[in-house]
CSV table of C-alpha atoms and ligand atoms in Angstrom, one decimal:
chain,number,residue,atom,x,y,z
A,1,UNK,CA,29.8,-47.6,9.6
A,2,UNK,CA,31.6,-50.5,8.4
A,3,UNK,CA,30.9,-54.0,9.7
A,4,UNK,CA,32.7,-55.4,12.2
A,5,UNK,CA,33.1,-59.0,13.8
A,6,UNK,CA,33.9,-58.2,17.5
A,7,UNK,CA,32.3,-55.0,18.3
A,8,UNK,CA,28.6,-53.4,17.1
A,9,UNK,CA,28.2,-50.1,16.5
A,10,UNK,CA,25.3,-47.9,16.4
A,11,UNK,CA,23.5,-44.6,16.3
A,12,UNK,CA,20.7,-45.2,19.5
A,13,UNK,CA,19.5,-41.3,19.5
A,14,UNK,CA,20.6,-38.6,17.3
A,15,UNK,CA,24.5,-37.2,18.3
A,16,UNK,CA,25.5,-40.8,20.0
A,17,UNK,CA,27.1,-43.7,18.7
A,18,UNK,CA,27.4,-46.5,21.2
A,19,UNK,CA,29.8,-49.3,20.6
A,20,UNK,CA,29.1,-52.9,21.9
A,21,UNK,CA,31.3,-55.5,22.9
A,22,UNK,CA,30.3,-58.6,21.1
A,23,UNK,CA,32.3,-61.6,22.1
A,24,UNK,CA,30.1,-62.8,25.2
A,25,UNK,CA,30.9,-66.4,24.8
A,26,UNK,CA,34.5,-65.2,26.2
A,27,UNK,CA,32.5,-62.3,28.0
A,28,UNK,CA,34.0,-60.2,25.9
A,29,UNK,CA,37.6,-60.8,26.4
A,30,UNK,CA,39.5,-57.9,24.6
A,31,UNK,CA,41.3,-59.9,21.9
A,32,UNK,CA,43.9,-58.2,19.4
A,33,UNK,CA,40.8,-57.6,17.0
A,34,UNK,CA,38.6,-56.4,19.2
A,35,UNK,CA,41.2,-53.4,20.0
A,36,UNK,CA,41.7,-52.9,16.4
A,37,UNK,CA,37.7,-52.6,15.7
A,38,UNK,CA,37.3,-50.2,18.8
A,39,UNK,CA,40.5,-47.9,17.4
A,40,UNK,CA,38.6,-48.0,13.5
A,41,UNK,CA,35.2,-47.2,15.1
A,42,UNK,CA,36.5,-44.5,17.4
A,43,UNK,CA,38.9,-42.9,13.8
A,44,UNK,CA,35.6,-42.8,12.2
A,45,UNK,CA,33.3,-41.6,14.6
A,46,UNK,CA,36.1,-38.7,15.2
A,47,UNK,CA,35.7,-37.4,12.0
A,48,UNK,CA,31.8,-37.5,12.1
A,49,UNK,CA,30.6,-33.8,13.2
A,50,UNK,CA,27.2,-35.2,13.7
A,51,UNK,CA,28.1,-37.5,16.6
A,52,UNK,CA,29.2,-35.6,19.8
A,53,UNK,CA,29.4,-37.9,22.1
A,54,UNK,CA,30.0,-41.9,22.8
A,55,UNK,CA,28.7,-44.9,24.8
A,56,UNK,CA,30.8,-48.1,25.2
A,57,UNK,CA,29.1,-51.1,26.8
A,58,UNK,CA,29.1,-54.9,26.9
A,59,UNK,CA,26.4,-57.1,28.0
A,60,UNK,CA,24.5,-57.9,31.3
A,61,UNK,CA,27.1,-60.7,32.7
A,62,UNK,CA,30.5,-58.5,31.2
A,63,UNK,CA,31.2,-54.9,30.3
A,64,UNK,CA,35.0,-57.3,29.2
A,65,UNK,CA,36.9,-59.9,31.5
A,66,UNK,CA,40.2,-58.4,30.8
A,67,UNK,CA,42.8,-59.1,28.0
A,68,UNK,CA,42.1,-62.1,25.8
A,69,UNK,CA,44.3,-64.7,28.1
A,70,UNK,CA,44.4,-67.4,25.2
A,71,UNK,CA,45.9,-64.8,22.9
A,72,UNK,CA,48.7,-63.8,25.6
A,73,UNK,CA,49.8,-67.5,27.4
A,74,UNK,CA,52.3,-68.7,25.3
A,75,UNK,CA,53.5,-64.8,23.6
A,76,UNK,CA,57.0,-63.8,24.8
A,77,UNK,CA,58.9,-60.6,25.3
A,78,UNK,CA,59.6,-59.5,21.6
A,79,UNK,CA,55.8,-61.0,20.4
A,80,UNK,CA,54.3,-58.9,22.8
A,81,UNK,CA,56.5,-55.6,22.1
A,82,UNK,CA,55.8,-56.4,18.0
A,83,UNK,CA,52.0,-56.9,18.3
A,84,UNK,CA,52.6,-53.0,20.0
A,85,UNK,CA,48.8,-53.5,21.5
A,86,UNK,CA,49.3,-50.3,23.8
A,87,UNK,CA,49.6,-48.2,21.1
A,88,UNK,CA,46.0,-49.1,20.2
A,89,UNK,CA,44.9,-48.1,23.7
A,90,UNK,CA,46.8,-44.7,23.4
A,91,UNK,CA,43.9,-43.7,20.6
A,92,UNK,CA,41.4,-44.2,22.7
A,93,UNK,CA,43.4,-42.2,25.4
A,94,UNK,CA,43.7,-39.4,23.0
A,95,UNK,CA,40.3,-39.7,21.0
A,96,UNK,CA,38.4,-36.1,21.4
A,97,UNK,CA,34.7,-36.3,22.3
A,98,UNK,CA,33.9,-37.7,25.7
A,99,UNK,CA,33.0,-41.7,25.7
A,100,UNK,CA,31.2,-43.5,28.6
A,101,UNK,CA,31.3,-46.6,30.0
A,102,UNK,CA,28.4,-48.8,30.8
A,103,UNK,CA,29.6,-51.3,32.8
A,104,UNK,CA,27.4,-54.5,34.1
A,105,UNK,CA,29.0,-57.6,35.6
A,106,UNK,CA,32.3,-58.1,35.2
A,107,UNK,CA,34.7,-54.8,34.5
A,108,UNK,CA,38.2,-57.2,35.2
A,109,UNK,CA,41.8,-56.5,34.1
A,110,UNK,CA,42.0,-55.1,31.3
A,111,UNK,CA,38.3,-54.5,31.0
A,112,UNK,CA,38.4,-52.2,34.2
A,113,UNK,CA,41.1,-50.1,32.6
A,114,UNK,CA,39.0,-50.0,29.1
A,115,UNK,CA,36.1,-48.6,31.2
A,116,UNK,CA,39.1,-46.4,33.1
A,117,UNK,CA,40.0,-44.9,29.7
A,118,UNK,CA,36.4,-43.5,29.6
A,119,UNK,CA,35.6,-40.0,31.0
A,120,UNK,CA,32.7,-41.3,32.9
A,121,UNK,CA,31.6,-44.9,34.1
A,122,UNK,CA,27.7,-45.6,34.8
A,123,UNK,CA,27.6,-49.2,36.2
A,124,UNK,CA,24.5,-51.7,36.6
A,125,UNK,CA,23.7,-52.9,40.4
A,126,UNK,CA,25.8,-56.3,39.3
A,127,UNK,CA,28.8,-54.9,38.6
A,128,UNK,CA,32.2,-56.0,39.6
A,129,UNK,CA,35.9,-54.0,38.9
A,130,UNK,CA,38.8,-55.5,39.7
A,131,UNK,CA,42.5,-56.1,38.5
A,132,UNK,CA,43.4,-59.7,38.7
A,133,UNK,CA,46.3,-60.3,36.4
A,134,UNK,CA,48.4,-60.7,40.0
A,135,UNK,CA,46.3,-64.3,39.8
A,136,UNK,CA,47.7,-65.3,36.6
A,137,UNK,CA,51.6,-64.0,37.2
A,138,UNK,CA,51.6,-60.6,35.4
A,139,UNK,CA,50.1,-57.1,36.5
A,140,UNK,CA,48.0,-53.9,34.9
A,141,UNK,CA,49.4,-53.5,32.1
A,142,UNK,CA,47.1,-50.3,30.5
A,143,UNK,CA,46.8,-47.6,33.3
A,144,UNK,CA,45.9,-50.2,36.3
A,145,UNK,CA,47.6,-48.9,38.2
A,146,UNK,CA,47.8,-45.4,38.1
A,147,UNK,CA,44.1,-44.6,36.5
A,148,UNK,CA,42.7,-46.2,39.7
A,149,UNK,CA,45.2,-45.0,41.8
A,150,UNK,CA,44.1,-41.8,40.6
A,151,UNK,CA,40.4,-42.8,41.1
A,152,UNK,CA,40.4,-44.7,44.3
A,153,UNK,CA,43.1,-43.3,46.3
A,154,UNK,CA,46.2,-45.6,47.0
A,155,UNK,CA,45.0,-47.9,49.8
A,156,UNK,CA,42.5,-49.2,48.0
A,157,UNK,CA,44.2,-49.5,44.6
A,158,UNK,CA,46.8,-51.1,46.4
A,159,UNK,CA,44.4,-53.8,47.8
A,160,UNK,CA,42.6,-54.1,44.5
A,161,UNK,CA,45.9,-54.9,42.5
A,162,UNK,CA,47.8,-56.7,45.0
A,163,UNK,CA,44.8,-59.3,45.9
A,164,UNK,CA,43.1,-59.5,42.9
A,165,UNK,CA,40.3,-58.9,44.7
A,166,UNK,CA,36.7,-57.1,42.7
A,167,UNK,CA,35.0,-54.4,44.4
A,168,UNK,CA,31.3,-54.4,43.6
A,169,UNK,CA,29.4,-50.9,42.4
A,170,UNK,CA,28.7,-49.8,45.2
A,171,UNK,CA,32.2,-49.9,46.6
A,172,UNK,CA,33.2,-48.3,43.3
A,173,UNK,CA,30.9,-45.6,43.8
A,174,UNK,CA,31.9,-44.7,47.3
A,175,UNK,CA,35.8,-45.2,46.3
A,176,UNK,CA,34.4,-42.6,43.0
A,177,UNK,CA,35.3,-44.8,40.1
A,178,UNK,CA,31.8,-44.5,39.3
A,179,UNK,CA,29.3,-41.7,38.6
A,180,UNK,CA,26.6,-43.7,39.0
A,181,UNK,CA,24.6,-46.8,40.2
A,182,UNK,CA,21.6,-47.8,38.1
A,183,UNK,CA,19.2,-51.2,38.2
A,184,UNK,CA,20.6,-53.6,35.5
A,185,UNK,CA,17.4,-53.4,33.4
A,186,UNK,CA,18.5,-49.5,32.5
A,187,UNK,CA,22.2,-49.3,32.9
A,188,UNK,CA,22.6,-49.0,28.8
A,189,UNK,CA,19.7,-46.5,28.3
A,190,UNK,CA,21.3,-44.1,31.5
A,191,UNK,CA,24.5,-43.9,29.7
A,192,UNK,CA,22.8,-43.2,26.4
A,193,UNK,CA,20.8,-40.5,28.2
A,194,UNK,CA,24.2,-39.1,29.5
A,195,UNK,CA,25.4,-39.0,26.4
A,196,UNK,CA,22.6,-37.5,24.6
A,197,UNK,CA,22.8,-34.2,27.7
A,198,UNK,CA,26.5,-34.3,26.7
A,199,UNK,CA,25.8,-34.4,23.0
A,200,UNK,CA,23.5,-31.7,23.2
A,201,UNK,CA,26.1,-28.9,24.5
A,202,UNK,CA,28.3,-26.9,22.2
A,203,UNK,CA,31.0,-29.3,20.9
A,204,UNK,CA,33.9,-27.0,21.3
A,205,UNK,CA,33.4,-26.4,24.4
A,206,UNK,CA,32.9,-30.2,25.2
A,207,UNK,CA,36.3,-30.9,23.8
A,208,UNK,CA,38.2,-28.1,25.3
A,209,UNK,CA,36.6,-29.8,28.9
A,210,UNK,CA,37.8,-32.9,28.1
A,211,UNK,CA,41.3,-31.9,27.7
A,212,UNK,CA,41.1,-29.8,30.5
A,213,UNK,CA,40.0,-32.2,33.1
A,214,UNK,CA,42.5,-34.8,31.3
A,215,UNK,CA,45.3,-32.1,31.7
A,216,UNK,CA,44.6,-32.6,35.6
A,217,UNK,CA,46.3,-35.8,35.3
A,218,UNK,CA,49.8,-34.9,33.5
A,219,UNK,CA,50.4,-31.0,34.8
A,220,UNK,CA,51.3,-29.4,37.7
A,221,UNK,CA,48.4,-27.1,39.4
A,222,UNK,CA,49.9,-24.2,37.3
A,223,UNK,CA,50.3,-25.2,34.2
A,224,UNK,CA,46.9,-27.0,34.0
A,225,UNK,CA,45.5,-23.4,35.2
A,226,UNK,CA,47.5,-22.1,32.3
A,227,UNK,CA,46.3,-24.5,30.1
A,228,UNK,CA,42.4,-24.0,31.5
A,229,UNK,CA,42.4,-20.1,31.4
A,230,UNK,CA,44.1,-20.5,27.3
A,231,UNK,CA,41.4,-22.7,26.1
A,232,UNK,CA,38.9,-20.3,27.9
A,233,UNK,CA,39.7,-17.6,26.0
A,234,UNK,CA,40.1,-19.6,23.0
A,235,UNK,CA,36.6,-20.3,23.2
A,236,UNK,CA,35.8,-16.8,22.8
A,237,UNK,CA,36.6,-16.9,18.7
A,238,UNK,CA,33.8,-19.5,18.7
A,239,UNK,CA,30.3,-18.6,16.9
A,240,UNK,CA,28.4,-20.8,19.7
A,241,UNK,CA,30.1,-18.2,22.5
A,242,UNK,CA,28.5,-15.3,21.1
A,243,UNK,CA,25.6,-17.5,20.4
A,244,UNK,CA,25.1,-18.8,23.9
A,245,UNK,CA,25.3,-15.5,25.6
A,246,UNK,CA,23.5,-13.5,23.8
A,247,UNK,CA,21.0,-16.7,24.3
A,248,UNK,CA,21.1,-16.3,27.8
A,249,UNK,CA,20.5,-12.4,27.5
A,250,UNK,CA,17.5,-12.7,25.4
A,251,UNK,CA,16.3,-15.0,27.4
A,252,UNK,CA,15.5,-17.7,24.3
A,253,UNK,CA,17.4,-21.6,23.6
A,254,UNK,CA,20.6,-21.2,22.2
A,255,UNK,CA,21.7,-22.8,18.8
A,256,UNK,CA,24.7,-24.4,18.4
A,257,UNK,CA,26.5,-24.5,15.2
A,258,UNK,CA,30.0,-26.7,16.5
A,259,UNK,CA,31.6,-23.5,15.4
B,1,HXC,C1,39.9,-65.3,27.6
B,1,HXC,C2,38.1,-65.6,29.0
B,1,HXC,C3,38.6,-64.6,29.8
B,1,HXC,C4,39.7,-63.9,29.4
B,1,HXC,C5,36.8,-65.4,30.7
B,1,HXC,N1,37.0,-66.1,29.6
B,1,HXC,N2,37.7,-64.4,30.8
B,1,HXC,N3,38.8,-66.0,27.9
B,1,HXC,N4,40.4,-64.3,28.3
B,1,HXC,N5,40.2,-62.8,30.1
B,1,HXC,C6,36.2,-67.2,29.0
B,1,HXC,C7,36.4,-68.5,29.9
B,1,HXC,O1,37.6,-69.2,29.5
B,1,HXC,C8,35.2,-69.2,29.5
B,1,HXC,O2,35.3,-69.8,28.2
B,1,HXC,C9,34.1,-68.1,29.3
B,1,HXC,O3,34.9,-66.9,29.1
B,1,HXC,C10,33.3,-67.9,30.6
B,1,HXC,O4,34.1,-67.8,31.7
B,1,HXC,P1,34.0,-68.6,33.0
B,1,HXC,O5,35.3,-68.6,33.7
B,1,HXC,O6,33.4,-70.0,32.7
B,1,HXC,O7,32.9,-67.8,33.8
B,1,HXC,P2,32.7,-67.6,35.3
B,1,HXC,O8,32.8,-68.9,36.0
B,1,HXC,O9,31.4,-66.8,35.5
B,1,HXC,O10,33.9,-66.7,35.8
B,1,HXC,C11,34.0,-65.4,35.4
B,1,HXC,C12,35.4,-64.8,35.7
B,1,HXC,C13,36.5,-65.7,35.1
B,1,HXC,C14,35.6,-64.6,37.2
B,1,HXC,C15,35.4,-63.4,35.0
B,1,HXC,O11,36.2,-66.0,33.7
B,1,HXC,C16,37.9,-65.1,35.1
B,1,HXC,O12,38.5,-65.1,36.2
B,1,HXC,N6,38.3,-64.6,33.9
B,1,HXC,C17,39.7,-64.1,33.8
B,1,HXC,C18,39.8,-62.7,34.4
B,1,HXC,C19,41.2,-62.1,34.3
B,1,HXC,O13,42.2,-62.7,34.8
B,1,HXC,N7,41.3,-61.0,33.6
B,1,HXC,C20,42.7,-60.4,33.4
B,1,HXC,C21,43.3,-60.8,32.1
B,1,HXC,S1,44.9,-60.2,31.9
B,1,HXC,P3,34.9,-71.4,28.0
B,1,HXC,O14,35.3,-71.7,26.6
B,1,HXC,O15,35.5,-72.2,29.0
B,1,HXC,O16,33.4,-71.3,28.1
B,1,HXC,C22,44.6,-58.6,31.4
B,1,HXC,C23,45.9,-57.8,31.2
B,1,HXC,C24,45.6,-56.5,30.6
B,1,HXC,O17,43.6,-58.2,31.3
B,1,HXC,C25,46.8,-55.8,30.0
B,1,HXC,C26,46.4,-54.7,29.1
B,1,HXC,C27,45.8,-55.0,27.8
């Protein structure tokens, strides 16, 4: 993997690669560049068979304190359509193998809907989620409102965006934007553990999941049944289906091949 100046990335255990945030002076702002390192790291780690599954964190004090605001105060209308920065996030929408969030400290703007565009968020005891761009004149701009309106339910959405106000983790795991809670000491190594379980599953079957559960969000009941009991079948030409049932039968550890 390449170098990179705002994020790191690594391989902590065999089938993960786990992408840091590395601007902590700004905690972790999400600059222009930053975007463009997380959109290269995720290309490349799509096209590697031998990572399954990915981690995305930041550091004890900031999982990422929302868009770079130095970048944006003075950009108009027209600057902001040509520098196209959603179209960076709609990669990471679309990007195939499940991604986690470890979040610690402050998850804020567009940080909150970074961790949002993960399929699962493990946050430390410290942190915080909130949406306060309503403090500085402007609103979500990347799925604020509707991924946590989708997560927490309307009221509170409503209260997070309109206020500006951060709920802390255990709010967020009542409200369910979070799977889990952990002591800020392990926060990192849970999520790699996650990821490792996740990793160690047969990958077709991962993906097909993901796209499933995603398909929740954009389909009628119907046509995301349709589009659930299609992929099922589909997983039938796979080796690792034959290979995981007749596992099960003969009673031994299946094998998978990503096949
Ligand atoms: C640029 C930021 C920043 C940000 C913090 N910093 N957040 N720089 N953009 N979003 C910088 C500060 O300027 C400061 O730099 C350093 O990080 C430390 O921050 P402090 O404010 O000194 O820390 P603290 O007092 O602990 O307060 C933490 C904080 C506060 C509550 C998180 O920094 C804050 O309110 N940040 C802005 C949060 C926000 O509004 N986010 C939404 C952005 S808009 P110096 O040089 O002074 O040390 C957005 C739109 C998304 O996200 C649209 C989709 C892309």
């Amino acid at each position: 993997m390449k170098d990179f100046t705002c994020i790191t990335v690594t391989t902590p255990v065999a089938g993960v690669a786990a992408i840091q945030l590395s601007r902590p002076k700004v905690l972790n702002a999400l600059n222009l560049q930053t975007m463009v390192e997380i959109v290269e790291a995720l290309e490349s780690i799509e096209q590697n068979n031998d990572i399954r599954c990915v981690v995305l964190y930041g550091n004890e004090k900031a999982f990422a304190a929302g868009a770079d605001i130095g970048e944006m105060g003075d950009a108009g209308t027209i600057e902001m359509l040509k520098r196209d920065q959603f179209s960076r996030w709609e990669k990471i929408r679309t990007f195939k193998k499940p991604i986690i969030a470890a979040v610690s400290g402050f998850a804020l703007g567009g940080g909150c809907e970074l961790a949002m565009h993960c399929d699962m968020i493990i946050a430390s005891e410290t942190a915080q989620f909130g949406q306060p761009e309503i403090n500085i004149g402007v609103m979500p701009g990347a799925g604020g409102t509707q991924r946590l309106t989708r997560a927490v339910g309307k009221a509170l959405a409503m209260e997070i965006c309109l206020t500006g106000r951060m709920i802390n983790a255990q709010q967020a795991l009542r409200a369910g934007l979070v799977n889990k809670v952990v002591p800020v000491q392990s926060f990192i190594q849970e999520a790699i553990a996650l990821a490792q379980e996740i990793a160690s599953k047969p990958p077709i079957a991962v993906q097909l999941i993901k796209e499933s559960v995603l398909k929740s969000f954009s389909s009628t009941l119907e046509g995301g049944l349709e589009f659930e009991r299609k992929n099922f079948y589909m997983l039938f030409a796979t080796e690792d289906q034959k290979e995981g049932m007749h596992a099960f039968i003969e009673k031994r550890t299946p094998t998978w091949k990503g096949q």
